[in-house]
Structure formats: C-alpha cells, structure tokens
Coordinates of C-alpha atoms in Angstrom, one line a residue:
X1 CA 141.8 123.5 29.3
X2 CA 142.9 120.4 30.8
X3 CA 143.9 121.8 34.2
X4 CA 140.0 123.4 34.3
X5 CA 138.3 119.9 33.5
X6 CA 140.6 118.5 36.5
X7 CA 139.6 121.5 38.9
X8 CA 136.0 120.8 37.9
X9 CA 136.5 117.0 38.7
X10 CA 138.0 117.8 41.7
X11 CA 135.3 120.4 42.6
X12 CA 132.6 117.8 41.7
X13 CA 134.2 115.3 43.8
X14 CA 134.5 117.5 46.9
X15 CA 130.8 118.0 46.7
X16 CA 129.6 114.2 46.1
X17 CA 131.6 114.1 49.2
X18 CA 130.0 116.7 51.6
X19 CA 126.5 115.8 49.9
X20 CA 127.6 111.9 51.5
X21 CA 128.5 113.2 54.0
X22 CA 125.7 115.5 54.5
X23 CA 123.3 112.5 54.3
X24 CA 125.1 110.6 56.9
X25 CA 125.0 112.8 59.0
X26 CA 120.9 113.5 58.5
X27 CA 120.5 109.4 58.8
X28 CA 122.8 109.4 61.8
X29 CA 121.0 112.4 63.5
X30 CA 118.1 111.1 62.6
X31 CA 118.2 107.3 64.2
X32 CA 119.4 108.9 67.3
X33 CA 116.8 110.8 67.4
X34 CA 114.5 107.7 67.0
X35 CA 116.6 106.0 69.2
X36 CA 116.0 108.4 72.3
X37 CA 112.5 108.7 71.4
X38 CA 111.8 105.0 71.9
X39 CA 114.0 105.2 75.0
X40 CA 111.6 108.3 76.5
X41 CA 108.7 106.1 75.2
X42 CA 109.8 103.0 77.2
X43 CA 110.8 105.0 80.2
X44 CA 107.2 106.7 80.2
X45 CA 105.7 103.4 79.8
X46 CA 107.6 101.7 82.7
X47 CA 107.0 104.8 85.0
X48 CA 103.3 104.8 84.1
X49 CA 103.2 100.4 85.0
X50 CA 104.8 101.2 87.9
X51 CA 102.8 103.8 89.1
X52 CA 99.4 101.9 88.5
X53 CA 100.9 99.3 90.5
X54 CA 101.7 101.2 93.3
X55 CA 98.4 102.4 92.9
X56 CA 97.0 98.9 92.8
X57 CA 98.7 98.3 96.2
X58 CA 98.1 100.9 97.6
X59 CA 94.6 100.4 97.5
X60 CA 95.0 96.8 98.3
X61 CA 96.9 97.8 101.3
X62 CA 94.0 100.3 102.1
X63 CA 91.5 97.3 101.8
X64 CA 93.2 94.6 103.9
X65 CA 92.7 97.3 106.6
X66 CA 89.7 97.8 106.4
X67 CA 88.8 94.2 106.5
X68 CA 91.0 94.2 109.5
X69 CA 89.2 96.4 111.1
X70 CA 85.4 95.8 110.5
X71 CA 86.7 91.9 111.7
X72 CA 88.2 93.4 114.5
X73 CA 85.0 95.6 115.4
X74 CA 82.1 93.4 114.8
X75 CA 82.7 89.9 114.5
X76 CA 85.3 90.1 117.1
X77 CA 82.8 92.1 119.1
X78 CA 79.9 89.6 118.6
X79 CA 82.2 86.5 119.2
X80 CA 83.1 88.4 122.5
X81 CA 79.4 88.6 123.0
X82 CA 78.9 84.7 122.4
X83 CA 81.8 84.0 125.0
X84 CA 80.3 85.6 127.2
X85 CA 76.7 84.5 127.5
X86 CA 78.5 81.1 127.5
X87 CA 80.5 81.3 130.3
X88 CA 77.4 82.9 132.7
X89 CA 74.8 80.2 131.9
X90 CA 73.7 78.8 135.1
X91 CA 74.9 75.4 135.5
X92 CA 77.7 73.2 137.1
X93 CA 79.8 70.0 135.4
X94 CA 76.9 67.7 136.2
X95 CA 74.6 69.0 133.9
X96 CA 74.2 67.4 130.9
X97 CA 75.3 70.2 128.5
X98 CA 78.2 70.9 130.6
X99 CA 80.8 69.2 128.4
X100 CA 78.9 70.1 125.0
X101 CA 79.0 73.8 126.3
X102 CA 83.0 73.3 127.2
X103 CA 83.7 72.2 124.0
X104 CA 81.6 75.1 122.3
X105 CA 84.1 77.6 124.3
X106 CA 86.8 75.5 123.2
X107 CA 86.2 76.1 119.8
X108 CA 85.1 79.9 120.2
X109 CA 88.4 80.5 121.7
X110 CA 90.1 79.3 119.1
X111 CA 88.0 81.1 116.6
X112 CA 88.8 84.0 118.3
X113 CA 92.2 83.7 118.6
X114 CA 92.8 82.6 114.7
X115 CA 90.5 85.9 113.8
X116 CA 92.7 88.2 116.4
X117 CA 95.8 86.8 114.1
X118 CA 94.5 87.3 110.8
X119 CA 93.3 90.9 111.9
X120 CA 96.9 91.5 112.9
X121 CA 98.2 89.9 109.8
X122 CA 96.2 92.2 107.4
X123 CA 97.0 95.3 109.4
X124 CA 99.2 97.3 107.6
X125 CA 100.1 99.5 110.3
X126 CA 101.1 96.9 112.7
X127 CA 103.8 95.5 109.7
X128 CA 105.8 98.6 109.9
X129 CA 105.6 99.1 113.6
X130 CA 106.8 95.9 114.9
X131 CA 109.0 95.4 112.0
X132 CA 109.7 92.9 109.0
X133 CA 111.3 90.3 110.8
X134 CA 108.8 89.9 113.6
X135 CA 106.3 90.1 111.1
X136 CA 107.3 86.9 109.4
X137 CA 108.2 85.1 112.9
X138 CA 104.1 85.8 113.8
X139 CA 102.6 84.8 111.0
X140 CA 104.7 81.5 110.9
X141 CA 103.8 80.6 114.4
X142 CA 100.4 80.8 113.3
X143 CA 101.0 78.2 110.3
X144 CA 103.3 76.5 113.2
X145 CA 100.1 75.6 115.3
X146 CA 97.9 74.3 112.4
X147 CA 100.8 71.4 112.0
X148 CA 100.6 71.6 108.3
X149 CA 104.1 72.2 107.6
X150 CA 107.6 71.6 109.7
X151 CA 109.3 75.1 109.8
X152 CA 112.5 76.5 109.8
X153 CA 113.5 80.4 110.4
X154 CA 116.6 82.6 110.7
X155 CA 117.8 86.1 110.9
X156 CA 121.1 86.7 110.4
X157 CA 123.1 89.9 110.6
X158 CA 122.4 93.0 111.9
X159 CA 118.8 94.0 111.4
X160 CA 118.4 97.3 109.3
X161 CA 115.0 99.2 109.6
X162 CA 113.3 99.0 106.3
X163 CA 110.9 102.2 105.5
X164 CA 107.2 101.2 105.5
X165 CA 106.3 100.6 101.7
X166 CA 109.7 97.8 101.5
X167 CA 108.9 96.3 104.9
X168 CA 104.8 96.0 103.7
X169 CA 105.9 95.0 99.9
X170 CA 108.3 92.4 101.2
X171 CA 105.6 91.1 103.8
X172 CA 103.2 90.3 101.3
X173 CA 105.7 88.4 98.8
X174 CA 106.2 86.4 101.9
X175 CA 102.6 85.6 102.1
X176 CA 101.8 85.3 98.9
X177 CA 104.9 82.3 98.5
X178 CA 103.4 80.7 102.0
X179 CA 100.5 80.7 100.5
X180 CA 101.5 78.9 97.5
X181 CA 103.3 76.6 99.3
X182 CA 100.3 75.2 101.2
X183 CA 98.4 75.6 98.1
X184 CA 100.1 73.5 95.3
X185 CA 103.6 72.7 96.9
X186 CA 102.6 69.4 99.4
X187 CA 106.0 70.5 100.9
X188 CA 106.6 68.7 104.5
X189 CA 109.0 70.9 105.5
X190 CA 109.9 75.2 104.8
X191 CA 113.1 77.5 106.0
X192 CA 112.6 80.8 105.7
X193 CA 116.0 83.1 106.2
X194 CA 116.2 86.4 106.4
X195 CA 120.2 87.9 105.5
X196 CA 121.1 91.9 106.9
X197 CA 124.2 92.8 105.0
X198 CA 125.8 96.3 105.1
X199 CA 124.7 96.8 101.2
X200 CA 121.5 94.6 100.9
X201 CA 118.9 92.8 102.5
X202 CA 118.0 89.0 101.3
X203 CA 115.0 86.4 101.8
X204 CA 115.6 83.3 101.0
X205 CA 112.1 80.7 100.9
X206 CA 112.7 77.0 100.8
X207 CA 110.7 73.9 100.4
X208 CA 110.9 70.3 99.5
X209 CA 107.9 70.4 97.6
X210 CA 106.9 69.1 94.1
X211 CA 108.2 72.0 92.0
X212 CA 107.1 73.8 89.0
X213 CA 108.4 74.9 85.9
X214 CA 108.9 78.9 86.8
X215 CA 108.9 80.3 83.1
X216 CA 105.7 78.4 81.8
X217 CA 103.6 79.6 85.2
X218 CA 105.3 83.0 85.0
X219 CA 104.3 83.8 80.7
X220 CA 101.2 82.2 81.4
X221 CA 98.3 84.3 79.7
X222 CA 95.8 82.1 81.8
X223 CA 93.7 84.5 83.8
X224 CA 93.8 81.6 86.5
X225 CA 97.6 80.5 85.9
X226 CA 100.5 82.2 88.1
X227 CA 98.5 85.2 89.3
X228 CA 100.3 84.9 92.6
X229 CA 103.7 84.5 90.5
X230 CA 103.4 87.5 88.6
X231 CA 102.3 89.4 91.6
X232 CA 105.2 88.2 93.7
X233 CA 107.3 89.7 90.6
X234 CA 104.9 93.0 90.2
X235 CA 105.8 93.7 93.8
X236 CA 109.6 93.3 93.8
X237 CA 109.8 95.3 90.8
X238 CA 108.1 98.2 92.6
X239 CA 110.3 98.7 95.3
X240 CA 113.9 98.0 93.0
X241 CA 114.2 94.0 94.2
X242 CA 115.8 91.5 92.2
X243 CA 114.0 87.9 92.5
X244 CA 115.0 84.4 91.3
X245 CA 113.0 81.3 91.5
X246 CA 114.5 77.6 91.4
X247 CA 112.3 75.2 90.8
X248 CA 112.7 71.5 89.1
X249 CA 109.9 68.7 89.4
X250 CA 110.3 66.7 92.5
X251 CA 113.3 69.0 94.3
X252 CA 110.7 71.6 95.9
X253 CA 111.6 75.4 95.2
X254 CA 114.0 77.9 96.6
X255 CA 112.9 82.0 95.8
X256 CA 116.0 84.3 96.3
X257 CA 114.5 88.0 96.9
X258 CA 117.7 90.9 97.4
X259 CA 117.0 94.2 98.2
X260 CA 119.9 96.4 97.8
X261 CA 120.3 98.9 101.3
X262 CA 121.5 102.5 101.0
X263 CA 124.3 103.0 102.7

C-alpha cells in the first residue's frame, strides 16, 4: 500500500512538472510571438516613413525643376528681352541717361547671372551629371561672390561616383546647412571637406558661428523650430547615412555626414 501511495506521488509529481513545464513553454512561445510581432510592426512602420519620405522628395525634387525651368524659360527669356532693348537705344556716352542706362545693364547682368545660378542649382539633372563634388564647388562660388562668408573647401581621396538619389540627397543637406549658416549662425568663416575612402564617403561642415544646442532644436515640436534640422536628418536616414552635429554656444558647429561605399 505504501509503495502505491509513493508511485502515485511520484506520478503526481511528474505531471505538476510537465503541466510547468507545459505553461512555460506556452508563455515562452507566446512572448516570442509578441516579440516578432512588434518587430514586423516596427519594421512595417519604418519602411512605410521611409517610403513617404522618399515620396516627399521625390516630389520636391520634381518641383525645384520645374521652378528651374519656368525661371529659365520666361523670366530668363524676358530679362533677355530687357537686355536687349537696352543695349540698342540710340544714344552715345554724352547723353544724359547714358550712365543711368549703364548702371541699369549693370545690374540686369547681374540679375541674370544670379538667376542662371539658381536655375542651375535647383536642377536636379545637372546635380548628377556634373557630379557631387562640383556641385558643392558651384554653389559655394556663388555664396563666395556675395562676400558674406570667408570659405574653405577640400576633396580628398579618390572621388567615387555616387548614383543619382545619394549625390541629389547629399546636395541638398549641403544646402540646407549653408543655408542655416547664413541664417542663424553669424559665422565669418566655413570649411567644407569632402573625404573619398575605399569603404565610405564623409562631409564634414564647419563654422565658427554662435552654436546651438542640437537636441533641444532637433525634439522641438515647434512647427517653426528645426524644420531644416529634422530634414537634414529625414534625408540622411533615407539613403543609410549616419550624421552627427557638434554644437556648443559660442564655438560655431561642426556636422559629420558618412555614407558607407559598397565595395
């Protein structure tokens, strides 16, 4: 009798054990379960962000050449006009409006000039044919000739063609940190590097501006506050670059972007 009360214990311990064990095993199957749902969910959700960015870019891309364009085709064209009529008026340099009139071309030149460059710079076409670093070089002789800032710029390395979409993305995060510089930085002076290494590319911005405080600009839920900063981040994020910002009051700012290469 004994021996059947232990075999029962034994018995009933055996099963308090699988049924354990059997719960364990649902809880444990179960939070993975949970677990790889929430990592589909998060994957879906970053893929979906990233393609409305793209999106977003795309279209802004589409825009800015448009813009280009129509600039290019009529107020181009009518300033063309204006230069024109100007320089077959019929008088010499003793009329009176001689010098009023030479000034007038002066500035219609230069108003030409300044739209030709803009044109160029929105152009989204022209980015990719002539290349990132070339690119950059244009658009900072431009800023050069206004005088508002001292620059600096460097390649180093072998350059590495970029395909279209990195060359464009990384064009505008230029832009829009040039622009932010004249904006809000009162920086005197800017370098601008540009790094080819066999594994990545890197674009290094500095000023000696009045600096920021990066993480309050950046979670800024302002609708006016760090627009450009979170779309500097947007667009590195889409095409797989890391970014850093340094930034303390009165020591200017230095942005870091890296782009790893394909071998």
């Amino acid at each position: 009798m004994t021996s059947e009360i232990y075999i029962v214990i034994i018995i009933g311990a055996i099963l308090a054990v699988l049924l354990v064990g059997f719960i364990v095993t649902i809880l444990f199957l179960y939070q993975r379960r949970q677990h790889r749902q929430a990592l589909e969910i998060t994957r879906m959700k970053e893929e979906y962000e990233r393609e409305t960015l793209k999106s977003q870019l795309e279209i802004q891309e589409e825009t800015f050449k448009n813009i280009g364009q129509e600039l290019h085709d009529n107020i181009g064209q009518m300033l063309s006009v204006v230069k024109l009529s100007l320089a077959v008026l019929p008088m010499n340099d003793q009329h009176e409006a001689w010098e009023p009139i030479q000034g007038a071309r002066q500035v219609l030149n230069k108003a030409m000039m300044d739209l030709a460059n803009l044109t160029k710079s929105l152009h989204t076409d022209r980015i990719a044919q002539i290349g990132l670093a070339e690119s950059i070089h244009f658009e900072l002789e431009n800023i050069n000739r206004t005088g508002l800032l001292e620059i600096e710029f460097a390649v180093s390395g072998i350059e590495q063609s970029l395909d279209d979409q990195k060359s464009i993305v990384l064009f505008r995060i230029f832009q829009e940190n040039l622009n932010n510089i004249l904006k809000h930085s009162k920086a005197k002076t800017v370098h601008i590097n540009l790094t080819y290494l066999d594994d990545k590319f890197i674009m290094k911005i500095t000023d000696d501006g009045i600096g920021f405080n990066v993480a309050e600009k950046k979670n800024s839920t302002s609708s006016a506050a760090g627009v450009g900063l979170k779309s500097i981040f947007n667009r590195a994020k889409l095409i797989g670059a890391d970014i850093e910002m340094q930034s303390e009051a009165g020591r200017g700012t230095i942005v870091t972007i890296q782009l790893p290469l394909p071998h």
